[in-house]
Amino acid sequence: MKKKTFYITTPIYYPSGNLHIGHLLTTTLAWMYANYKRQRGYDVVFSTGIDEHGQKIQQKALANNMTPQAYVDMQAEKFVDLWKKLDIDYQVFSRTTNKNHEETVKLVFEKMLEKGFIYSGSYEGLYSISDEEFMTKSQAILKDGEYFHPVSGQKLELIKEESYFFKMSMFNDWIKQYFLNHPNFITNKATQKELLNNFIDKGLEDLSVTRITFDWGIKIDKKDNDKQHVIYVWLDALFSYLSGIGYLSKDQQQYEKYWANGDERVHMLAKEISRFHAIYWPIFLHSLDLNLPTKEVVHSWIITPEGKMSKSKGNVVEPLPLIEKYGAEPVKYFFSSQINIDNDFSFSEDLLINVLNADLANNFGNLLNRTVKMINQSFDNGTIFVENNLLDIDKHLLAEITTTYEFYCEQMDNYHADLAYHKAIEFSKHMNEYIDKNEPWKLKDNLERLNVVLNTLLQGIYAVNYMLSPVMPKTTAKVFNFLCQENLSESKLFDFKKFDNKHVDVKEILFARIKK
């Protein structure tokens, strides 16, 4: 039977500064959902990368006394190193300086020009170099006679130059109708409403898609006053998600499989770049008669007690110290399990410690350790499943495997990993309560009953561990090894004979309590 395909992408990140936990969050979520879909039997490709062109990069390189290419090469290594330290593997790492990407974008520009969607003109307006974004005066914030970006707070510059424009206004009604016909296209309803109210309902303006005032970008064979046009960074960047899998290249097999004929095409992003990815990108794709993403998963911000992270506030949280202090998988579990993508999340290190201690050390880790210890104290050859010996309390716990897993899958499919993992940890809590009710330490003279209790616990532990495996694959692999389980599959959740006569043993403490 042919596997369904699942192609998931993060934004290609702008490498102009240091990496922060926002990068960690988006990439962790996309990677974790890729693992989940793979576990469910999908043929999966996960793509990430960096967006290397633009005026801001050129200025950063100059400030560092480097060429732009040398600067982005250095920054690319930082991203690769972070994902390596996080144990995040990917199938595609897109760079907009790659030759195949540049050729794809040039062809895209020519196609749009041939179709009459691009025309030459002159642009005069406000521009944020930091955000690589054009703004109208109505969108900007006016303060003391100067205009500032409404999100980043960066000062806007008034620019005037010759440019090529994409007829964005031509597609205003189409994108509005698409939003109305596909209410679940964007997961975050507040973001969708904001895009409609602030941009689409006010009327989209034609978008400048080339610049001539700098030269670090994809150059096209168009000149004004002997200055060569460079493709605007967002038109450039937004086609990396297709060029990374071979669109318009000599070998389009991956593109055909995962995009043109793919089942699920999912893009993960933070809400501040939703205008580009949820309005401009779909319109660009539609103009070329290409498939759109099937889903855009828009998550909110990580904030701190001081508010949104910014250098000026000194509250930017860097990911590497967290990984070095607490470990890659616990950190990934924390962000995946705690962040509701629809709401801003207030981060603190105290909260991270509290969650890891409560969920992993005190709850699941304690459950695993005490269960295995009790088995080894009374059963040299492990436990066996005897259905006829089950009491109602045992049947109820085994039935909870099904209800928990069904809820878990439903939430994961809706991109609410926080609810999915809360349910798994809640089930682990119920198993600890099951131990307290059955008091197995008092059953040493009733081995038949003790066998049932401990075997039932193993079934539940397997289920929780299986549900945690997309976000903690290395740790959960060790647990499965301790439990003598191989050839893991969804069907084994309900194969209650899988522990018969298996000698289980916890060889190391995997979920140690963290001291503050």
Short mmCIF file of C-alpha atoms in Angstrom, two decimals:
data_model
loop_
_atom_site.label_atom_id
_atom_site.label_comp_id
_atom_site.label_asym_id
_atom_site.label_seq_id
_atom_site.Cartn_x
_atom_site.Cartn_y
_atom_site.Cartn_z
CA MET A 1 0.00 0.00 0.00
CA LYS A 2 1.36 3.41 -1.01
CA LYS A 3 2.25 5.62 1.93
CA LYS A 4 0.68 9.06 2.26
CA THR A 5 3.18 11.90 2.01
CA PHE A 6 3.83 14.64 4.55
CA TYR A 7 6.05 17.60 3.70
CA ILE A 8 6.65 20.05 6.53
CA THR A 9 8.72 23.22 6.38
CA THR A 10 9.92 25.84 8.83
CA PRO A 11 10.50 29.39 7.62
CA ILE A 12 13.97 29.78 6.23
CA TYR A 13 15.47 31.87 8.99
CA TYR A 14 17.09 35.26 8.46
CA PRO A 15 20.69 34.84 9.68
CA SER A 16 21.44 38.45 10.56
CA GLY A 17 21.81 37.99 14.32
CA ASN A 18 22.16 35.49 17.14
CA LEU A 19 19.88 32.49 17.42
CA HIS A 20 17.17 32.55 20.08
CA ILE A 21 14.54 30.23 21.50
CA GLY A 22 12.04 31.35 18.87
CA HIS A 23 14.17 29.51 16.31
CA LEU A 24 14.28 26.53 18.66
CA LEU A 25 10.50 26.52 19.12
CA THR A 26 9.47 26.61 15.46
CA THR A 27 12.03 24.02 14.40
CA THR A 28 11.34 21.70 17.33
CA LEU A 29 7.60 21.71 16.61
CA ALA A 30 8.06 20.99 12.90
CA TRP A 31 10.62 18.25 13.59
CA MET A 32 8.40 16.69 16.25
CA TYR A 33 5.33 16.63 13.96
CA ALA A 34 7.50 15.09 11.22
CA ASN A 35 8.47 12.33 13.67
CA TYR A 36 4.84 11.82 14.66
CA LYS A 37 3.68 11.50 11.05
CA ARG A 38 6.52 9.10 10.32
CA GLN A 39 5.40 7.04 13.32
CA ARG A 40 1.88 6.98 11.86
CA GLY A 41 3.22 5.51 8.61
CA TYR A 42 3.63 8.59 6.41
CA ASP A 43 6.44 9.16 3.92
CA VAL A 44 7.91 12.33 5.46
CA VAL A 45 10.24 15.12 4.38
CA PHE A 46 11.18 17.85 6.85
CA SER A 47 12.79 21.02 5.49
CA THR A 48 14.44 24.00 7.17
CA GLY A 49 17.09 26.49 6.06
CA ILE A 50 18.23 30.10 5.93
CA ASP A 51 17.25 33.20 3.96
CA GLU A 52 20.58 34.75 2.95
CA HIS A 53 19.92 37.73 0.71
CA GLY A 54 18.93 41.33 1.28
CA GLN A 55 20.15 44.76 2.26
CA LYS A 56 20.37 43.94 5.96
CA ILE A 57 22.73 41.01 5.30
CA GLN A 58 24.87 43.20 3.07
CA GLN A 59 25.12 45.81 5.84
CA LYS A 60 25.91 43.16 8.49
CA ALA A 61 28.67 41.72 6.34
CA LEU A 62 30.15 45.18 5.80
CA ALA A 63 30.05 45.88 9.55
CA ASN A 64 31.94 42.61 10.15
CA ASN A 65 34.48 43.39 7.40
CA MET A 66 33.35 40.32 5.45
CA THR A 67 31.88 39.58 2.05
CA PRO A 68 28.15 38.79 2.17
CA GLN A 69 28.84 35.19 1.09
CA ALA A 70 31.45 34.68 3.81
CA TYR A 71 29.07 36.17 6.36
CA VAL A 72 26.13 33.91 5.47
CA ASP A 73 28.43 30.87 5.33
CA MET A 74 29.47 31.66 8.91
CA GLN A 75 25.85 32.14 10.00
CA ALA A 76 24.73 28.94 8.27
CA GLU A 77 27.20 26.98 10.38
CA LYS A 78 25.58 28.38 13.53
CA PHE A 79 22.19 27.02 12.50
CA VAL A 80 23.60 23.65 11.49
CA ASP A 81 25.45 23.47 14.81
CA LEU A 82 22.33 24.33 16.82
CA TRP A 83 20.21 21.67 15.11
CA LYS A 84 23.01 19.15 15.65
CA LYS A 85 23.19 19.98 19.36
CA LEU A 86 19.40 19.71 19.55
CA ASP A 87 19.47 16.31 17.80
CA ILE A 88 17.17 17.68 15.12
CA ASP A 89 17.57 15.89 11.82
CA TYR A 90 16.15 17.18 8.55
CA GLN A 91 15.97 15.95 4.99
CA VAL A 92 16.37 19.38 3.32
CA PHE A 93 18.44 22.39 4.40
CA SER A 94 17.66 25.22 1.98
CA ARG A 95 20.01 28.10 1.37
CA THR A 96 18.94 30.90 -0.94
CA THR A 97 22.55 31.23 -2.17
CA ASN A 98 22.36 27.71 -3.63
CA LYS A 99 22.69 27.77 -7.40
CA ASN A 100 19.62 25.61 -7.99
CA HIS A 101 17.50 27.99 -5.88
CA GLU A 102 18.76 31.05 -7.75
CA GLU A 103 17.91 29.44 -11.09
CA THR A 104 14.44 28.49 -9.84
CA VAL A 105 13.69 32.05 -8.66
CA LYS A 106 14.85 33.55 -11.96
CA LEU A 107 12.51 31.19 -13.82
CA VAL A 108 9.66 32.06 -11.43
CA PHE A 109 10.20 35.78 -12.10
CA GLU A 110 10.16 35.20 -15.88
CA LYS A 111 6.99 33.10 -15.65
CA MET A 112 5.23 35.83 -13.67
CA LEU A 113 6.44 38.44 -16.17
CA GLU A 114 5.20 36.37 -19.12
CA LYS A 115 1.79 35.94 -17.48
CA GLY A 116 1.48 39.71 -17.07
CA PHE A 117 1.57 39.67 -13.26
CA ILE A 118 4.76 41.73 -13.05
CA TYR A 119 5.26 45.24 -14.46
CA SER A 120 7.93 47.96 -14.21
CA GLY A 121 7.39 51.16 -12.29
CA SER A 122 8.77 53.43 -9.62
CA TYR A 123 8.46 52.87 -5.89
CA GLU A 124 8.33 55.61 -3.30
CA GLY A 125 7.45 54.70 0.26
CA LEU A 126 8.51 53.51 3.67
CA TYR A 127 10.86 50.57 4.10
CA SER A 128 12.32 48.70 7.07
CA ILE A 129 15.80 47.37 6.33
CA SER A 130 15.74 45.29 9.52
CA ASP A 131 12.46 43.58 8.65
CA GLU A 132 12.98 43.62 4.86
CA GLU A 133 9.44 44.96 4.64
CA PHE A 134 7.62 47.74 2.80
CA MET A 135 5.00 49.63 4.82
CA THR A 136 2.30 52.17 4.08
CA LYS A 137 1.94 55.20 6.34
CA SER A 138 -1.37 53.82 7.62
CA GLN A 139 0.39 50.61 8.72
CA ALA A 140 3.33 52.38 10.37
CA ILE A 141 3.51 54.10 13.75
CA LEU A 142 4.07 57.87 13.61
CA LYS A 143 6.17 59.28 16.45
CA ASP A 144 7.78 62.72 16.62
CA GLY A 145 7.45 63.14 12.87
CA GLU A 146 9.11 59.80 12.04
CA TYR A 147 7.65 56.44 11.07
CA PHE A 148 8.38 53.15 12.83
CA HIS A 149 7.59 49.48 12.19
CA PRO A 150 4.49 48.45 14.23
CA VAL A 151 6.00 45.14 15.43
CA SER A 152 9.79 45.48 15.55
CA GLY A 153 9.83 49.20 16.38
CA GLN A 154 12.56 49.76 13.76
CA LYS A 155 12.74 53.18 12.14
CA LEU A 156 11.39 53.23 8.58
CA GLU A 157 13.27 54.89 5.74
CA LEU A 158 11.69 56.74 2.85
CA ILE A 159 13.01 55.24 -0.36
CA LYS A 160 12.46 56.03 -4.03
CA GLU A 161 13.73 53.79 -6.79
CA GLU A 162 12.82 52.04 -10.00
CA SER A 163 11.26 48.65 -9.37
CA TYR A 164 9.29 45.78 -10.79
CA PHE A 165 5.92 45.22 -9.14
CA PHE A 166 3.79 42.13 -8.67
CA LYS A 167 0.04 42.75 -9.19
CA MET A 168 -0.93 41.75 -5.67
CA SER A 169 -4.09 43.89 -5.82
CA MET A 170 -5.36 41.72 -8.67
CA PHE A 171 -5.64 38.76 -6.27
CA ASN A 172 -7.29 40.56 -3.34
CA ASP A 173 -10.73 39.04 -3.87
CA TRP A 174 -9.27 35.61 -4.58
CA ILE A 175 -7.26 35.40 -1.33
CA LYS A 176 -10.23 36.68 0.70
CA GLN A 177 -12.48 34.02 -0.80
CA TYR A 178 -9.81 31.39 -0.24
CA PHE A 179 -9.69 32.25 3.47
CA LEU A 180 -13.48 32.04 3.68
CA ASN A 181 -13.64 28.73 1.78
CA HIS A 182 -10.77 27.21 3.78
CA PRO A 183 -11.33 28.34 7.39
CA ASN A 184 -8.75 25.83 8.68
CA PHE A 185 -5.99 26.84 6.27
CA ILE A 186 -4.43 28.96 9.03
CA THR A 187 -4.55 27.29 12.44
CA ASN A 188 -4.49 30.54 14.41
CA LYS A 189 -7.92 32.19 14.05
CA ALA A 190 -6.75 35.47 15.59
CA THR A 191 -3.99 35.70 12.99
CA GLN A 192 -6.40 34.95 10.16
CA LYS A 193 -8.77 37.66 11.41
CA GLU A 194 -5.89 40.13 11.68
CA LEU A 195 -4.74 39.39 8.13
CA LEU A 196 -8.27 39.94 6.84
CA ASN A 197 -8.92 43.13 8.83
CA ASN A 198 -5.53 44.81 8.51
CA PHE A 199 -4.50 43.86 5.00
CA ILE A 200 -7.02 42.09 2.78
CA ASP A 201 -10.16 44.06 3.67
CA LYS A 202 -8.21 47.32 3.32
CA GLY A 203 -7.10 46.26 -0.15
CA LEU A 204 -3.75 44.74 -1.02
CA GLU A 205 -1.30 47.03 -2.77
CA ASP A 206 0.93 45.89 -5.61
CA LEU A 207 4.21 44.63 -4.20
CA SER A 208 7.67 45.84 -5.18
CA VAL A 209 9.59 42.65 -6.03
CA THR A 210 12.94 44.07 -7.14
CA ARG A 211 15.47 46.59 -5.77
CA ILE A 212 18.35 48.48 -7.40
CA THR A 213 19.88 50.22 -4.36
CA PHE A 214 21.90 47.17 -3.28
CA ASP A 215 23.32 44.15 -5.08
CA TRP A 216 23.31 41.25 -2.58
CA GLY A 217 20.60 39.08 -4.01
CA ILE A 218 19.47 37.18 -7.07
CA LYS A 219 20.21 39.40 -10.06
CA ILE A 220 17.95 39.39 -13.09
CA ASP A 221 18.63 40.60 -16.60
CA LYS A 222 16.84 43.92 -16.07
CA LYS A 223 18.55 47.29 -15.58
CA ASP A 224 17.54 50.88 -14.82
CA ASN A 225 20.16 53.62 -15.21
CA ASP A 226 22.78 50.87 -15.51
CA LYS A 227 21.78 49.50 -12.09
CA GLN A 228 20.84 45.84 -12.10
CA HIS A 229 17.60 44.71 -10.52
CA VAL A 230 17.86 42.32 -7.57
CA ILE A 231 14.83 40.20 -6.67
CA TYR A 232 13.17 41.31 -3.44
CA VAL A 233 14.07 39.01 -0.59
CA TRP A 234 10.52 37.79 0.09
CA LEU A 235 9.81 36.66 -3.48
CA ASP A 236 13.21 35.00 -3.35
CA ALA A 237 12.71 33.34 0.05
CA LEU A 238 9.16 32.11 -0.41
CA PHE A 239 10.14 29.85 -3.30
CA SER A 240 12.84 28.10 -1.26
CA TYR A 241 10.19 25.71 0.07
CA LEU A 242 9.72 24.45 -3.49
CA SER A 243 13.26 24.82 -4.83
CA GLY A 244 14.49 22.72 -1.89
CA ILE A 245 12.61 19.75 -3.31
CA GLY A 246 13.52 20.42 -6.92
CA TYR A 247 10.83 22.69 -8.41
CA LEU A 248 11.87 23.80 -11.92
CA SER A 249 15.12 21.84 -11.64
CA LYS A 250 16.35 19.07 -13.93
CA ASP A 251 15.06 16.47 -11.48
CA GLN A 252 11.59 17.34 -10.16
CA GLN A 253 10.78 13.91 -8.68
CA GLN A 254 10.71 15.13 -5.07
CA TYR A 255 8.66 18.18 -6.02
CA GLU A 256 6.16 16.04 -7.90
CA LYS A 257 5.90 13.54 -5.05
CA TYR A 258 5.71 15.84 -2.03
CA TRP A 259 4.16 19.01 -3.47
CA ALA A 260 2.42 18.61 -6.82
CA ASN A 261 0.93 15.23 -5.85
CA GLY A 262 1.56 15.35 -2.10
CA ASP A 263 -1.09 14.59 0.50
CA GLU A 264 -0.14 17.05 3.24
CA ARG A 265 1.97 20.18 2.75
CA VAL A 266 2.41 21.95 6.08
CA HIS A 267 4.25 25.16 6.88
CA MET A 268 5.19 26.07 10.46
CA LEU A 269 5.77 29.74 11.30
CA ALA A 270 5.52 32.45 13.94
CA LYS A 271 2.70 34.97 13.68
CA GLU A 272 4.86 38.04 12.91
CA ILE A 273 5.71 36.74 9.41
CA SER A 274 2.21 35.50 8.61
CA ARG A 275 1.47 38.28 6.10
CA PHE A 276 4.27 37.08 3.84
CA HIS A 277 3.57 33.35 4.23
CA ALA A 278 -0.23 33.37 4.42
CA ILE A 279 -1.05 36.16 1.92
CA TYR A 280 1.87 36.76 -0.44
CA TRP A 281 3.06 33.16 -0.75
CA PRO A 282 -0.39 31.66 -1.56
CA ILE A 283 -0.95 34.41 -4.11
CA PHE A 284 2.45 33.82 -5.73
CA LEU A 285 1.71 30.09 -5.92
CA HIS A 286 -1.81 30.62 -7.28
CA SER A 287 -0.49 32.98 -9.96
CA LEU A 288 1.62 30.10 -11.29
CA ASP A 289 -1.20 27.53 -10.93
CA LEU A 290 0.72 25.69 -8.21
CA ASN A 291 -0.64 23.90 -5.17
CA LEU A 292 -0.87 25.85 -1.92
CA PRO A 293 0.18 24.46 1.44
CA THR A 294 -2.64 22.37 2.88
CA LYS A 295 -2.06 23.95 6.29
CA GLU A 296 -0.20 26.91 7.78
CA VAL A 297 0.50 26.30 11.46
CA VAL A 298 0.95 29.74 12.98
CA HIS A 299 2.25 29.87 16.53
CA SER A 300 2.34 32.85 18.85
CA TRP A 301 5.32 34.40 20.59
CA ILE A 302 7.50 33.31 23.45
CA ILE A 303 7.65 36.23 25.85
CA THR A 304 9.38 36.73 29.19
CA PRO A 305 8.13 38.53 32.32
CA GLU A 306 9.64 41.67 30.73
CA GLY A 307 7.51 41.23 27.60
CA LYS A 308 8.40 40.28 24.01
CA MET A 309 12.05 39.35 23.68
CA SER A 310 14.28 42.12 22.37
CA LYS A 311 17.94 43.10 22.59
CA SER A 312 17.06 46.50 24.06
CA LYS A 313 15.25 44.86 26.99
CA GLY A 314 18.08 42.40 27.51
CA ASN A 315 15.62 39.50 27.76
CA VAL A 316 16.58 37.44 24.70
CA VAL A 317 16.92 33.79 25.73
CA GLU A 318 19.60 31.90 23.83
CA PRO A 319 19.00 28.16 23.28
CA LEU A 320 22.51 26.71 23.67
CA PRO A 321 22.85 27.41 27.43
CA LEU A 322 19.47 25.72 28.00
CA ILE A 323 20.51 22.65 26.00
CA GLU A 324 23.86 22.39 27.78
CA LYS A 325 22.21 22.73 31.20
CA TYR A 326 19.11 20.54 30.84
CA GLY A 327 19.72 18.38 27.76
CA ALA A 328 18.28 18.56 24.24
CA GLU A 329 15.31 16.22 24.67
CA PRO A 330 14.01 17.64 27.97
CA VAL A 331 14.15 21.15 26.46
CA LYS A 332 12.30 19.99 23.34
CA TYR A 333 9.72 18.23 25.49
CA PHE A 334 9.17 21.38 27.55
CA PHE A 335 8.43 23.64 24.58
CA SER A 336 6.33 21.04 22.75
CA SER A 337 4.21 20.22 25.78
CA GLN A 338 3.71 23.69 27.22
CA ILE A 339 3.05 26.01 24.32
CA ASN A 340 -0.46 26.42 23.02
CA ILE A 341 0.22 27.75 19.54
CA ASP A 342 -2.72 30.17 19.72
CA ASN A 343 -1.49 32.07 22.78
CA ASP A 344 1.69 33.92 23.70
CA PHE A 345 3.78 31.93 26.14
CA SER A 346 5.64 33.44 29.09
CA PHE A 347 8.95 31.61 29.49
CA SER A 348 11.05 31.34 32.60
CA GLU A 349 13.74 28.88 33.60
CA ASP A 350 11.88 28.18 36.85
CA LEU A 351 8.86 27.04 34.85
CA LEU A 352 11.04 24.77 32.71
CA ILE A 353 12.50 23.12 35.82
CA ASN A 354 9.06 22.74 37.42
CA VAL A 355 7.58 21.10 34.31
CA LEU A 356 10.48 18.69 33.80
CA ASN A 357 10.41 17.68 37.45
CA ALA A 358 6.62 17.30 37.57
CA ASP A 359 6.05 15.53 34.25
CA LEU A 360 9.19 13.48 33.72
CA ALA A 361 10.95 12.95 37.06
CA ASN A 362 8.11 12.78 39.59
CA ASN A 363 5.47 11.32 37.28
CA PHE A 364 6.59 9.16 34.35
CA GLY A 365 10.14 8.49 35.53
CA ASN A 366 8.94 7.52 39.00
CA LEU A 367 6.25 5.27 37.50
CA LEU A 368 8.79 3.48 35.31
CA ASN A 369 11.35 3.00 38.08
CA ARG A 370 8.98 1.76 40.77
CA THR A 371 7.12 -0.62 38.41
CA VAL A 372 10.28 -2.28 37.09
CA LYS A 373 11.75 -2.49 40.60
CA MET A 374 8.64 -4.29 41.91
CA ILE A 375 8.69 -6.72 38.96
CA ASN A 376 12.32 -7.63 39.55
CA GLN A 377 11.69 -8.15 43.26
CA SER A 378 9.03 -10.82 42.61
CA PHE A 379 9.34 -12.22 39.07
CA ASP A 380 12.62 -13.61 37.72
CA ASN A 381 11.11 -14.22 34.27
CA GLY A 382 8.91 -11.14 34.05
CA THR A 383 5.12 -10.96 34.01
CA ILE A 384 2.50 -12.43 31.68
CA PHE A 385 -0.86 -11.17 30.47
CA VAL A 386 -3.76 -13.29 31.77
CA GLU A 387 -7.04 -11.82 30.56
CA ASN A 388 -9.21 -14.04 32.77
CA ASN A 389 -7.55 -12.62 35.90
CA LEU A 390 -8.33 -8.98 35.11
CA LEU A 391 -10.52 -7.04 37.53
CA ASP A 392 -12.62 -4.04 36.51
CA ILE A 393 -9.94 -1.64 37.76
CA ASP A 394 -7.40 -3.32 35.44
CA LYS A 395 -9.76 -3.35 32.47
CA HIS A 396 -10.44 0.34 33.01
CA LEU A 397 -6.74 1.17 32.89
CA LEU A 398 -6.17 -0.91 29.76
CA ALA A 399 -9.18 0.75 28.11
CA GLU A 400 -7.62 4.11 28.94
CA ILE A 401 -4.74 3.25 26.60
CA THR A 402 -7.20 3.40 23.70
CA THR A 403 -8.98 6.60 24.77
CA THR A 404 -5.70 8.35 25.59
CA TYR A 405 -4.07 7.38 22.31
CA GLU A 406 -7.13 8.39 20.27
CA PHE A 407 -7.19 11.81 21.97
CA TYR A 408 -3.42 12.12 21.52
CA CYS A 409 -3.65 11.45 17.77
CA GLU A 410 -6.58 13.83 17.35
CA GLN A 411 -4.68 16.67 19.03
CA MET A 412 -1.42 15.96 17.20
CA ASP A 413 -3.30 15.95 13.89
CA ASN A 414 -4.70 19.37 14.86
CA TYR A 415 -1.21 20.65 15.83
CA HIS A 416 -1.95 20.88 19.54
CA ALA A 417 0.97 18.87 20.89
CA ASP A 418 0.50 20.57 24.25
CA LEU A 419 -2.90 18.93 24.72
CA ALA A 420 -1.62 15.61 23.37
CA TYR A 421 1.28 15.45 25.82
CA HIS A 422 -0.84 16.68 28.72
CA LYS A 423 -3.15 13.72 28.07
CA ALA A 424 -0.23 11.26 27.99
CA ILE A 425 1.17 12.63 31.25
CA GLU A 426 -2.30 12.59 32.80
CA PHE A 427 -2.52 8.87 31.94
CA SER A 428 0.86 8.35 33.62
CA LYS A 429 -0.55 10.09 36.69
CA HIS A 430 -3.54 7.73 36.64
CA MET A 431 -1.15 4.78 36.64
CA ASN A 432 0.60 6.12 39.72
CA GLU A 433 -2.83 6.41 41.34
CA TYR A 434 -3.57 2.82 40.22
CA ILE A 435 -0.45 1.72 42.12
CA ASP A 436 -1.60 3.51 45.26
CA LYS A 437 -5.07 1.90 45.04
CA ASN A 438 -3.75 -1.63 44.45
CA GLU A 439 -0.85 -1.43 46.94
CA PRO A 440 1.29 -4.03 45.14
CA TRP A 441 3.82 -4.01 47.99
CA LYS A 442 1.15 -5.83 50.00
CA LEU A 443 0.64 -8.53 47.33
CA LYS A 444 3.84 -10.55 47.76
CA ASP A 445 1.77 -13.47 49.00
CA ASN A 446 -0.68 -13.14 46.10
CA LEU A 447 1.57 -13.42 43.05
CA GLU A 448 -1.36 -14.02 40.70
CA ARG A 449 -2.83 -10.61 41.54
CA LEU A 450 0.59 -8.94 41.67
CA ASN A 451 1.35 -10.26 38.17
CA VAL A 452 -1.84 -8.68 36.81
CA VAL A 453 -1.17 -5.29 38.43
CA LEU A 454 2.43 -5.04 37.27
CA ASN A 455 1.73 -6.35 33.76
CA THR A 456 -1.12 -3.84 33.41
CA LEU A 457 1.27 -1.06 34.40
CA LEU A 458 3.79 -2.16 31.77
CA GLN A 459 1.09 -1.91 29.08
CA GLY A 460 0.37 1.67 30.09
CA ILE A 461 4.05 2.60 30.37
CA TYR A 462 4.62 1.32 26.84
CA ALA A 463 1.75 3.53 25.60
CA VAL A 464 3.00 6.70 27.30
CA ASN A 465 6.54 6.07 26.11
CA TYR A 466 5.26 5.53 22.56
CA MET A 467 3.41 8.85 22.68
CA LEU A 468 6.49 10.67 23.98
CA SER A 469 8.77 9.21 21.31
CA PRO A 470 8.21 11.88 18.58
CA VAL A 471 9.70 14.55 20.86
CA MET A 472 12.13 12.38 22.87
CA PRO A 473 13.20 9.62 20.46
CA LYS A 474 16.57 8.82 22.04
CA THR A 475 15.29 8.72 25.62
CA THR A 476 12.22 6.67 24.75
CA ALA A 477 14.37 4.26 22.70
CA LYS A 478 16.32 3.55 25.89
CA VAL A 479 13.08 2.94 27.78
CA PHE A 480 11.88 0.49 25.12
CA ASN A 481 15.25 -1.24 25.37
CA PHE A 482 14.84 -1.51 29.16
CA LEU A 483 11.42 -3.07 28.52
CA CYS A 484 12.81 -5.56 25.95
CA GLN A 485 10.64 -4.11 23.18
CA GLU A 486 11.69 -4.12 19.53
CA ASN A 487 9.91 -3.57 16.20
CA LEU A 488 7.81 -0.82 17.69
CA SER A 489 4.46 -0.11 16.10
CA GLU A 490 1.06 1.34 16.80
CA SER A 491 -0.49 -2.12 16.76
CA LYS A 492 1.74 -3.23 19.65
CA LEU A 493 -0.05 -0.72 21.89
CA PHE A 494 -2.93 -3.19 21.93
CA ASP A 495 -0.92 -6.42 21.85
CA PHE A 496 -1.04 -7.19 25.56
CA LYS A 497 1.11 -10.33 25.19
CA LYS A 498 4.19 -8.27 24.29
CA PHE A 499 5.64 -8.41 27.83
CA ASP A 500 5.11 -12.12 28.44
CA ASN A 501 8.20 -13.55 30.17
CA LYS A 502 10.31 -10.50 29.28
CA HIS A 503 12.97 -9.59 31.83
CA VAL A 504 12.67 -5.81 32.20
CA ASP A 505 15.33 -3.69 33.86
CA VAL A 506 16.07 0.03 34.24
CA LYS A 507 19.79 0.30 33.58
CA GLU A 508 20.11 4.03 34.25
CA ILE A 509 18.08 6.92 35.62
CA LEU A 510 16.69 8.74 32.60
CA PHE A 511 14.49 11.32 34.30
CA ALA A 512 16.53 12.70 37.19
CA ARG A 513 15.03 15.42 39.34
CA ILE A 514 16.54 18.85 38.69
CA LYS A 515 17.66 20.87 41.69
CA LYS A 516 17.00 24.60 41.62
#
